[in-house]
XYZ file of C-alpha atoms in Angstrom:
666
model
C 24.855 6.751 -2.151
C 21.487 5.472 -0.963
C 21.409 1.752 -0.186
C 19.593 -0.383 -2.698
C 16.403 -1.805 -1.226
C 17.285 -5.422 -2.021
C 20.459 -5.216 0.048
C 18.560 -4.081 3.127
C 15.701 -6.505 2.848
C 17.950 -9.521 2.387
C 18.976 -9.321 6.045
C 16.666 -10.804 8.664
C 15.807 -8.354 11.394
C 17.978 -10.094 13.959
C 21.023 -9.945 11.720
C 20.292 -6.362 10.741
C 20.049 -5.397 14.400
C 23.413 -6.976 15.170
C 24.971 -5.260 12.173
C 23.760 -1.871 13.350
C 25.198 -2.238 16.842
C 27.969 0.076 17.936
C 30.894 -1.391 19.910
C 30.128 -2.176 23.544
C 30.408 0.842 25.803
C 32.864 0.492 28.677
C 31.230 0.005 32.057
C 30.660 3.367 33.708
C 31.981 4.009 37.194
C 30.870 6.300 39.992
C 32.289 9.796 39.715
C 31.423 12.531 42.189
C 31.822 15.184 39.499
C 29.491 13.563 36.976
C 27.142 11.454 39.061
C 26.839 7.786 39.929
C 26.535 4.703 37.745
C 23.657 2.400 38.716
C 23.432 -1.125 37.350
C 20.455 -3.279 36.404
C 20.805 -6.977 35.509
C 17.419 -8.658 35.222
C 19.130 -12.043 34.873
C 20.718 -11.749 38.342
C 19.410 -14.209 40.927
C 19.278 -11.668 43.753
C 18.332 -8.030 43.983
C 21.322 -5.925 44.967
C 22.086 -2.332 45.834
C 22.489 -1.132 42.249
C 26.269 -1.296 42.186
C 28.112 -3.181 39.454
C 29.049 -5.893 41.933
C 25.477 -6.157 43.250
C 23.126 -4.889 40.527
C 19.394 -4.466 40.802
C 17.543 -7.344 39.180
C 14.119 -5.788 38.490
C 12.638 -2.782 36.753
C 10.734 -2.062 39.959
C 14.022 -1.366 41.764
C 15.187 1.000 39.048
C 11.801 2.728 38.935
C 11.868 3.326 42.685
C 15.194 5.173 42.563
C 15.404 8.956 42.124
C 18.238 9.621 39.676
C 20.359 12.745 39.963
C 22.074 14.910 37.328
C 24.999 13.098 35.751
C 23.840 9.643 36.887
C 23.895 6.621 34.612
C 21.400 3.773 34.529
C 23.202 0.864 32.855
C 21.424 -2.323 31.796
C 23.223 -5.645 31.370
C 23.867 -6.636 27.763
C 22.088 -9.831 26.783
C 19.650 -9.665 29.716
C 15.912 -9.081 29.259
C 13.817 -7.011 31.655
C 10.065 -7.555 31.353
C 7.661 -4.778 32.220
C 7.901 -0.988 31.977
C 10.987 1.044 32.733
C 9.712 4.377 34.100
C 12.630 6.076 35.860
C 12.442 9.172 38.036
C 14.639 12.254 38.160
C 16.043 14.760 35.686
C 19.483 15.778 34.599
C 20.691 19.318 34.107
C 22.397 21.161 31.278
C 25.819 19.578 30.897
C 24.944 16.738 33.284
C 22.220 14.633 31.634
C 21.182 11.221 32.926
C 22.445 8.392 30.706
C 20.454 5.211 30.008
C 22.644 2.667 28.204
C 24.128 -0.828 28.274
C 27.098 -2.338 30.102
C 29.076 -5.531 29.872
C 30.914 -7.386 27.125
C 29.654 -8.629 23.795
C 27.438 -7.069 21.171
C 24.002 -8.135 22.448
C 21.831 -5.260 23.520
C 20.067 -5.030 26.862
C 16.365 -5.688 26.246
C 13.293 -4.085 27.789
C 10.171 -6.033 26.854
C 6.755 -4.600 27.675
C 4.420 -6.847 29.634
C 1.064 -7.263 27.824
C -0.558 -8.303 31.120
C 0.218 -4.941 32.736
C -1.798 -1.734 32.495
C 1.178 0.177 31.076
C 1.177 1.412 27.477
C 4.942 1.587 26.901
C 7.978 -0.604 27.467
C 10.150 2.441 28.269
C 8.262 5.500 29.514
C 10.033 8.719 30.439
C 7.355 10.815 32.144
C 7.854 14.453 33.166
C 11.616 14.132 33.295
C 14.186 15.913 31.149
C 17.864 15.947 30.256
C 17.993 12.224 29.412
C 20.146 10.421 26.849
C 19.267 6.865 25.771
C 21.678 4.652 23.863
C 22.138 1.072 22.862
C 18.844 -0.419 24.073
C 16.582 -2.988 22.438
C 12.906 -2.323 23.148
C 9.914 -4.471 22.283
C 6.271 -4.776 23.295
C 4.766 -7.961 21.911
C 1.054 -8.442 22.520
C -0.772 -11.288 20.828
C -4.200 -10.405 22.222
C -6.928 -10.333 19.599
C -8.175 -6.950 20.848
C -5.418 -4.402 20.462
C -4.859 -1.327 22.607
C -2.313 1.452 22.835
C 1.269 0.189 22.826
C 4.541 2.097 22.508
C 8.126 0.956 22.461
C 9.678 4.187 23.772
C 7.311 6.908 24.976
C 8.711 10.219 26.191
C 5.847 12.224 27.688
C 5.589 15.585 29.412
C 2.429 17.133 30.830
C 1.742 20.501 32.478
C 5.378 21.133 33.405
C 5.729 24.178 35.696
C 8.466 25.534 33.420
C 6.407 24.815 30.315
C 9.406 23.246 28.557
C 10.974 19.793 28.674
C 14.485 20.057 27.321
C 17.280 17.868 25.964
C 16.416 14.330 24.964
C 18.809 12.211 22.901
C 17.921 8.765 21.556
C 20.904 7.231 19.765
C 21.353 3.715 18.333
C 18.192 2.231 19.813
C 16.436 -0.785 18.261
C 12.637 -0.877 18.672
C 10.713 -3.767 17.192
C 7.552 -5.853 17.453
C 5.292 -3.310 19.083
C 1.764 -4.658 18.585
C -0.370 -1.590 19.143
C -3.835 -0.638 18.000
C -4.780 1.370 14.910
C -4.796 4.729 16.713
C -1.957 7.194 16.359
C -1.225 6.817 20.062
C 0.599 3.550 19.281
C 4.180 4.003 18.086
C 7.664 2.626 17.938
C 9.005 5.902 19.400
C 6.882 8.920 20.281
C 7.537 12.258 21.993
C 4.180 13.288 23.435
C 3.002 16.510 25.083
C -0.172 15.883 27.078
C -1.945 17.843 29.784
C -4.455 20.666 29.533
C -3.577 23.240 32.203
C -0.029 24.474 31.506
C 1.067 25.116 27.905
C 4.061 22.823 27.424
C 6.468 21.884 24.647
C 9.649 19.937 23.971
C 12.920 21.662 23.166
C 16.082 19.944 21.911
C 14.962 16.450 20.893
C 17.172 14.232 18.714
C 16.439 10.674 17.608
C 19.267 9.319 15.484
C 20.951 6.183 14.161
C 18.097 4.011 15.404
C 16.025 1.219 13.874
C 12.269 0.759 14.192
C 10.759 -2.406 12.704
C 7.410 -4.179 12.735
C 5.403 -1.725 14.807
C 1.742 -0.678 14.829
C 0.643 1.925 14.109
C 3.319 4.588 13.558
C 7.097 4.476 13.525
C 8.733 7.691 14.812
C 6.513 10.635 15.757
C 5.710 13.513 18.058
C 2.372 14.998 19.063
C 0.831 17.544 21.440
C -2.443 18.544 23.047
C -1.331 22.184 22.577
C -1.995 22.223 18.843
C -5.016 24.371 17.991
C -4.749 27.391 15.695
C -6.849 28.794 12.838
C -4.807 27.194 10.028
C -5.389 23.791 11.633
C -9.124 24.267 11.392
C -11.479 22.259 13.570
C -9.418 19.033 13.596
C -9.093 17.056 16.832
C -11.928 19.001 18.414
C -10.128 22.363 18.233
C -13.212 24.386 17.294
C -12.319 28.050 17.846
C -9.573 27.313 20.402
C -6.164 28.865 19.665
C -3.504 27.364 21.953
C -0.794 26.269 19.499
C 2.592 25.838 21.166
C 5.340 24.390 19.024
C 8.078 22.003 20.052
C 11.470 23.299 18.961
C 14.842 21.870 17.914
C 13.241 18.564 16.941
C 15.599 16.377 14.860
C 14.966 12.889 13.426
C 18.194 11.836 11.688
C 19.760 8.718 10.228
C 17.058 6.267 11.296
C 15.658 3.205 9.523
C 11.905 2.648 9.711
C 10.471 -0.550 8.222
C 7.321 -2.643 8.356
C 4.865 -0.324 10.065
C 1.124 -0.744 10.110
C 0.811 2.950 9.289
C 3.014 6.015 8.932
C 6.790 6.068 8.962
C 7.793 9.459 10.426
C 5.393 12.262 11.402
C 6.149 15.784 12.670
C 3.292 17.571 14.449
C 3.033 20.992 16.131
C 6.710 21.856 15.670
C 8.749 24.877 14.629
C 11.746 24.342 12.319
C 11.866 20.577 12.784
C 14.492 18.661 10.787
C 13.969 15.181 9.302
C 17.019 14.011 7.373
C 19.033 11.001 6.200
C 16.332 8.510 7.179
C 15.312 5.397 5.251
C 11.674 4.323 5.462
C 10.197 1.379 3.580
C 7.460 -1.254 3.686
C 5.041 1.123 5.363
C 1.252 0.990 5.787
C 1.537 -2.793 5.678
C -1.659 -3.408 7.633
C -5.125 -1.813 7.283
C -4.874 1.120 9.697
C -6.375 4.080 7.867
C -4.657 6.697 5.721
C -0.864 6.737 6.012
C 2.210 8.126 4.291
C 5.974 7.718 4.505
C 7.295 10.984 5.973
C 4.982 13.916 6.566
C 4.376 17.022 8.596
C 1.167 18.598 9.876
C 0.288 21.779 11.771
C 3.931 22.874 11.864
C 6.063 25.799 10.719
C 9.121 25.449 8.479
C 9.681 21.709 8.737
C 12.613 20.558 6.584
C 12.538 17.023 5.155
C 15.757 16.244 3.289
C 18.139 13.463 2.183
C 15.620 10.720 2.949
C 14.768 7.598 0.967
C 11.169 6.360 1.081
C 9.924 3.368 -0.871
C 7.200 0.742 -0.949
C 4.533 2.592 0.981
C 1.283 0.740 0.385
C -1.962 2.406 -0.626
C -4.651 0.222 0.864
C -8.184 -0.003 -0.496
C -9.689 1.829 2.473
C -7.813 5.124 1.962
C -6.386 7.564 -0.591
C -2.848 7.987 0.740
C 0.193 5.730 0.462
C 2.598 8.366 -0.836
C 6.204 8.976 0.175
C 5.810 12.559 1.428
C 2.981 14.795 2.581
C 2.620 18.459 3.471
C -0.622 18.133 5.378
C -2.904 20.789 6.784
C -1.948 23.639 9.088
C 1.616 23.917 7.706
C 3.609 27.029 6.892
C 6.759 26.903 4.785
C 7.353 23.128 4.724
C 10.439 22.181 2.670
C 11.053 18.816 0.961
C 14.443 18.616 -0.768
C 17.128 16.130 -1.892
C 14.918 13.099 -1.208
C 14.611 9.852 -3.156
C 11.213 8.227 -3.603
C 10.376 5.071 -5.523
C 7.778 2.335 -5.854
C 5.260 3.960 -3.536
C 1.717 2.873 -4.335
C 0.192 6.239 -3.414
C 2.676 8.406 -5.289
C 5.421 10.872 -4.479
C 3.795 13.928 -2.861
C 0.555 14.947 -1.192
C -0.578 18.528 -0.627
C -3.370 18.188 1.924
C -3.882 21.764 3.082
C -7.635 21.515 2.627
C -8.003 18.015 4.089
C -9.329 19.279 7.418
C -12.446 21.364 8.000
C -11.423 25.023 7.865
C -7.744 24.122 7.479
C -5.081 25.550 5.191
C -1.383 25.259 4.364
C 0.853 27.671 2.539
C 4.367 28.057 1.186
C 5.344 24.404 0.703
C 8.530 24.017 -1.371
C 9.438 20.730 -3.102
C 12.805 20.849 -4.889
C 15.671 18.703 -6.158
C 14.011 15.358 -5.427
C 14.009 12.123 -7.441
C 10.751 10.221 -7.917
C 11.078 6.857 -9.663
C 8.233 4.506 -10.574
C 5.857 5.945 -8.000
C 2.233 4.986 -8.575
C -1.281 6.488 -8.387
C 0.011 10.041 -9.098
C 3.185 12.066 -8.762
C 1.402 14.916 -6.977
C -1.940 14.478 -5.236
C -3.143 18.084 -4.872
C -5.781 18.573 -2.166
C -5.230 22.197 -1.177
C -2.193 24.510 -0.934
C -2.144 28.287 -0.998
C 1.273 29.032 -2.458
C 3.453 26.001 -3.272
C 6.555 25.824 -5.440
C 7.824 22.610 -7.018
C 11.026 22.982 -8.995
C 14.027 21.053 -10.262
C 12.609 17.626 -9.482
C 13.224 14.589 -11.693
C 10.353 12.182 -12.292
C 10.636 8.809 -14.040
C 7.536 6.796 -14.946
C 8.219 3.492 -16.730
C 6.442 2.002 -19.722
C 3.084 0.597 -18.697
C 2.620 3.129 -15.893
C -0.771 4.828 -15.645
C 0.402 7.283 -12.997
C -0.862 10.845 -13.586
C 1.612 13.679 -13.157
C -1.022 15.547 -11.152
C -4.231 14.215 -9.674
C -6.384 16.890 -8.098
C -8.850 16.480 -5.282
C -11.019 19.086 -3.599
C -9.721 22.511 -2.680
C -7.520 25.009 -4.471
C -3.843 24.097 -4.886
C -2.018 27.185 -6.119
C 1.303 25.761 -7.270
C 4.149 27.065 -9.438
C 6.147 24.344 -11.216
C 9.434 25.153 -12.942
C 12.524 23.290 -14.084
C 11.033 19.844 -13.423
C 11.955 16.900 -15.633
C 9.101 14.494 -16.441
C 10.367 11.356 -18.186
C 6.984 9.745 -18.712
C 6.930 6.496 -20.671
C 3.490 5.620 -19.300
C 0.047 6.917 -20.162
C -0.721 9.215 -17.223
C -1.475 12.906 -17.555
C -3.466 15.411 -15.485
C -6.735 14.297 -13.908
C -9.263 14.865 -11.163
C -9.940 12.511 -8.283
C -13.377 11.142 -7.475
C -15.929 13.841 -8.227
C -13.243 16.549 -8.414
C -11.800 17.747 -11.697
C -8.316 18.843 -12.672
C -8.163 22.648 -12.538
C -5.296 23.819 -14.757
C -5.679 27.376 -13.476
C -4.309 26.265 -10.093
C -0.926 25.480 -11.646
C 1.619 27.659 -13.446
C 4.425 26.147 -15.528
C 7.790 27.498 -16.644
C 10.775 25.810 -18.295
C 9.842 22.193 -17.520
C 10.842 19.166 -19.602
C 8.080 16.816 -20.841
C 9.413 13.718 -22.589
C 7.538 10.617 -23.681
C 3.785 10.818 -23.275
C 2.140 14.100 -24.263
C -1.498 14.001 -23.122
C -3.990 16.355 -24.695
C -4.050 18.533 -21.580
C -0.273 18.796 -21.193
C 0.352 22.204 -19.590
C 1.100 25.254 -21.672
C 4.703 26.162 -20.904
C 6.339 28.767 -23.101
C 9.847 27.492 -22.331
C 9.154 23.768 -22.185
C 11.616 21.160 -23.484
C 10.111 18.116 -25.212
C 13.242 16.519 -26.705
C 14.868 13.542 -24.983
C 16.661 14.912 -21.875
C 19.068 11.958 -22.138
C 19.346 10.650 -18.569
C 22.287 8.283 -18.144
C 20.273 5.102 -17.593
C 16.521 5.694 -17.347
C 14.888 2.958 -15.347
C 17.979 2.319 -13.236
C 17.851 1.956 -9.459
C 20.648 4.396 -8.603
C 20.064 8.170 -8.478
C 23.171 8.544 -10.662
C 21.216 6.820 -13.466
C 19.213 10.027 -13.854
C 22.103 12.429 -14.361
C 21.834 14.393 -17.585
C 23.822 13.346 -20.640
C 26.503 15.611 -22.081
C 24.282 16.762 -24.951
C 21.023 16.925 -23.005
C 18.688 19.733 -24.142
C 17.725 20.138 -20.479
C 21.117 21.684 -19.725
C 20.858 25.408 -19.119
C 17.146 25.356 -19.980
C 15.633 25.680 -16.495
C 14.190 28.659 -14.683
C 15.999 30.927 -12.226
C 14.291 30.547 -8.860
C 14.860 32.907 -5.947
C 16.401 31.387 -2.802
C 16.902 28.013 -4.520
C 18.883 26.289 -1.761
C 22.246 26.670 -3.445
C 22.837 23.028 -4.412
C 21.439 20.097 -6.362
C 20.544 16.556 -5.235
C 24.206 15.513 -5.312
C 25.495 18.572 -3.464
C 26.847 20.453 -6.487
C 26.272 24.219 -6.590
C 23.428 25.606 -8.680
C 23.387 29.006 -10.378
C 21.738 32.038 -8.888
C 21.855 34.239 -11.994
C 22.453 31.925 -14.967
C 19.658 29.601 -16.071
C 20.052 26.256 -14.284
C 19.633 22.796 -15.761
C 16.235 21.137 -15.685
C 15.822 18.352 -13.148
C 17.352 17.366 -9.818
C 20.963 17.636 -11.007
C 23.021 20.627 -12.112
C 25.158 18.939 -14.776
C 26.491 21.890 -16.759
C 29.096 24.416 -15.694
C 28.046 28.014 -15.188
C 29.507 31.401 -14.355
C 27.067 33.614 -12.517
C 29.487 36.520 -12.734
C 29.514 36.210 -16.504
C 25.749 36.010 -16.837
C 24.176 39.425 -17.083
C 21.685 39.943 -14.298
C 18.327 39.414 -15.964
C 15.157 41.320 -15.330
C 13.776 39.239 -12.443
C 10.238 39.644 -13.795
C 9.274 36.695 -15.968
C 6.612 37.055 -18.627
C 6.373 40.749 -17.766
C 4.913 41.519 -21.207
C 2.380 38.674 -20.991
C 3.534 37.350 -24.346
C 3.915 33.696 -23.319
C 0.341 32.742 -24.165
C -0.264 32.001 -20.489
C -0.176 33.909 -17.213
C 2.556 31.644 -15.828
C 4.507 32.245 -13.676
C 2.083 34.914 -12.416
C -0.376 33.615 -9.820
C -3.693 35.280 -9.250
C -6.932 35.599 -7.342
C -10.262 37.118 -8.295
C -11.098 37.945 -11.909
C -7.803 37.766 -13.836
C -7.181 36.816 -17.473
C -4.987 37.448 -20.497
C -6.419 40.077 -22.833
C -5.315 40.159 -26.480
C -7.610 43.065 -27.433
C -6.527 45.668 -24.879
C -2.734 45.869 -24.668
C 0.090 48.345 -24.549
C 2.468 46.443 -26.819
C 3.086 42.952 -28.127
C 0.231 40.468 -28.265
C -1.392 40.585 -24.808
C -1.768 42.286 -21.430
C -3.236 41.116 -18.150
C -6.731 42.226 -17.152
C -7.691 42.313 -13.459
C -11.010 43.155 -11.876
C -13.508 44.049 -10.813
C -12.022 44.808 -7.400
C -10.555 43.081 -5.654
C -8.442 40.971 -7.964
C -4.707 40.678 -8.588
C -1.967 38.977 -10.579
C 1.191 38.446 -8.503
C 4.703 37.124 -8.998
C 7.574 36.365 -6.598
C 10.883 37.668 -7.968
C 14.498 37.240 -6.897
C 16.168 40.252 -5.292
C 19.351 41.059 -3.398
C 19.310 42.313 0.205
C 19.827 46.000 0.987
C 19.210 46.955 -2.633
C 16.915 49.550 -4.198
C 14.823 48.530 -7.221
C 12.534 50.376 -9.584
C 9.317 48.642 -10.653
C 8.042 50.067 -13.929
C 5.032 49.236 -16.044
C 2.088 50.491 -18.066
C -1.469 50.595 -16.779
C -4.987 51.819 -17.459
C -8.545 51.324 -16.188
C -11.853 50.870 -17.977
C -13.846 53.568 -16.249
C -13.609 56.467 -13.827
C -13.884 55.432 -10.203
C -11.676 52.376 -10.689
C -8.128 52.362 -9.317
C -5.356 50.013 -10.443
C -2.139 49.499 -8.457
C 1.192 48.233 -9.785
C 3.380 47.612 -6.775
C 5.839 45.591 -4.713
C 5.522 44.087 -1.214
C 7.061 41.483 1.088
C 10.575 42.814 0.456
C 11.451 43.489 4.100
C 10.432 42.270 7.540
C 8.524 45.476 8.307
C 5.793 44.585 5.839
C 6.487 47.629 3.649
C 4.942 48.117 0.224
C 5.105 50.708 -2.527
C 2.991 51.172 -5.615
C 2.088 53.266 -8.605
C -1.620 54.072 -9.030
C -3.539 54.320 -12.311
C -6.992 55.946 -12.619
C -6.945 57.092 -16.263
C -8.641 55.183 -19.072
C -5.672 55.664 -21.412
C -2.322 53.869 -21.119
C 0.280 55.608 -18.978
C 3.589 54.560 -17.480
C 4.132 54.408 -13.735
C 6.909 53.335 -11.409
C 7.609 52.651 -7.747
C 10.953 52.337 -5.947
C 11.405 49.832 -3.141
C 14.435 48.948 -1.001
C 14.893 45.397 0.239
C 15.668 44.437 3.810
C 19.026 43.079 5.039
C 17.979 39.431 4.672
C 15.599 39.690 1.714
C 16.022 37.338 -1.235
C 12.543 37.698 -2.731
C 9.843 40.307 -3.264
C 6.268 40.021 -4.518
C 5.108 42.309 -7.319
C 1.464 42.745 -8.184
C -1.071 44.200 -10.607
C -4.097 44.860 -8.424
C -7.628 46.109 -9.075
C -7.879 48.000 -5.807
C -11.257 49.764 -5.946
C -14.167 50.270 -8.302
C -16.409 48.130 -10.457
C -14.338 48.383 -13.648
C -11.292 46.565 -14.977
C -7.621 47.407 -14.907
C -4.832 46.365 -17.286
C -1.068 46.015 -16.751
C 1.577 45.443 -19.416
C 5.336 45.578 -19.988
C 6.257 45.184 -16.325
C 9.980 45.335 -15.493
C 12.186 45.597 -12.412
C 15.655 47.153 -12.528
C 18.136 48.282 -9.911
C 17.394 51.883 -8.990
């Protein structure tokens, strides 16, 4: 269960730090097989040789030593070293260098940055690798009126000959009172790739079980000078440069971030980064530009899960202040199983179009709880192909929070199985001079209870009766479990590759219709549910195109149809209606449908694509002006769980129509 905010905030920082301490590590000893233990006690009267009996007494002595694989640098508990610790030497695989504490008691060894020095970090690992840091307390107080870059812990690599700095572990470290400037170079903890001559990245970075408190500007981050690619646009002076090199195996886990001037946790220029089980609160507490709780930018397949973010401020000088953000230059970001509440800027930001020439695509937001977030639930400022499903949203009486507020840019987003318990007055609006564009959003099997604004989305399978959460308005996620007789049970939408579990870890169906919201409350038997046609709204009878997405000239047509009440019209070329469907790997399917065109010279395609890694596609073509049936067989790849079907005006100046589209196993 997530800790209640009041329990955390009741503890002063000093007490909280002591509570988080692990038991004192035993003093390390020299061992020829694993390296040598070197000791630093800045409270010692005399400078020794670095042995336990005669420890060094200054950071300068430690900085002058070249550490070898398997060595340990151990700092005396309760002693404070002032200045910058910048050790030399690297470990090797299986023999990292350990930086930790020694001695009795629970007090941590302290490294305090010296504001009178020219250094920008209290602890600075520069162009070294295979280091593990545990048990330290790090601070960098600077009361000067003019602020400059300050970091608590800075791990930096630049132009490494190998191109990769590998294996860094930060575990149970307490960083606090870092008085940096308002730039994003100032952090509690940052992993930074600099340099401009040799493409370089981090590999195997873990920061876990640590606390960061009262820092300016950012809490826990990474960044890189090797970051330019087309989807990032012209940000940071990239222009037409394409030099993107991702850091890999980046993990931020189990940390507490509180009282930052700006952001909480940020992932930049990374591939498959993981941010999980963190708690971040009281963020953006000082005027330092636009900030959010946990976000990712210019990265591929970042996963943000099992985090709690609350009380992010939205200051008057910016538009942010939300818990989570999929910013620009992202591909396939995933936000799941998170809890968000009382954030002044809202729950989620899609900012794919926030940078000049930038874009993001494929963001998935699922099985999250948003409670009493403000300003808007979703701030949509550009996304090419997002999916938001099985989230639970609670807005209390008196709230004016819109469900969606839309800024500039197109935000193509499919929303299904979400539960909106809206006791406030918010609906669906534009931001500034922008207007809400309902065509950017498709809706299927969502629950809308409470307020029903005039522009509530058309959703053929919507639920508007009371979904009966256990205790709406409560502070515990369990308060939003569905009641036994909830109409939201079994009323959701089947979503391909849905993650396999709900917010609480219970399994979710793959074939049967799931419950609406972040919890799967009802029992199900996928084996007993007949496998449905994976195409939804294949006859276009729902009164809306949802869940089909589209580009170009696409609309429902009630005058030209094969059967029922409507068909889809596409064209002139090039225009298409598309839908992602669930499939099984290594399986052959037959796509069948009816099509026609308006005039000779126009070609319409009904087809399937993106069903294997080879980029294969197959289609049926229609060139006749009368309705005819066509089909195409496609076989999925060994790892495929989805395919994309389409009705596409391929060539010509006329229109094409599709109707009664189905997919069955061949």
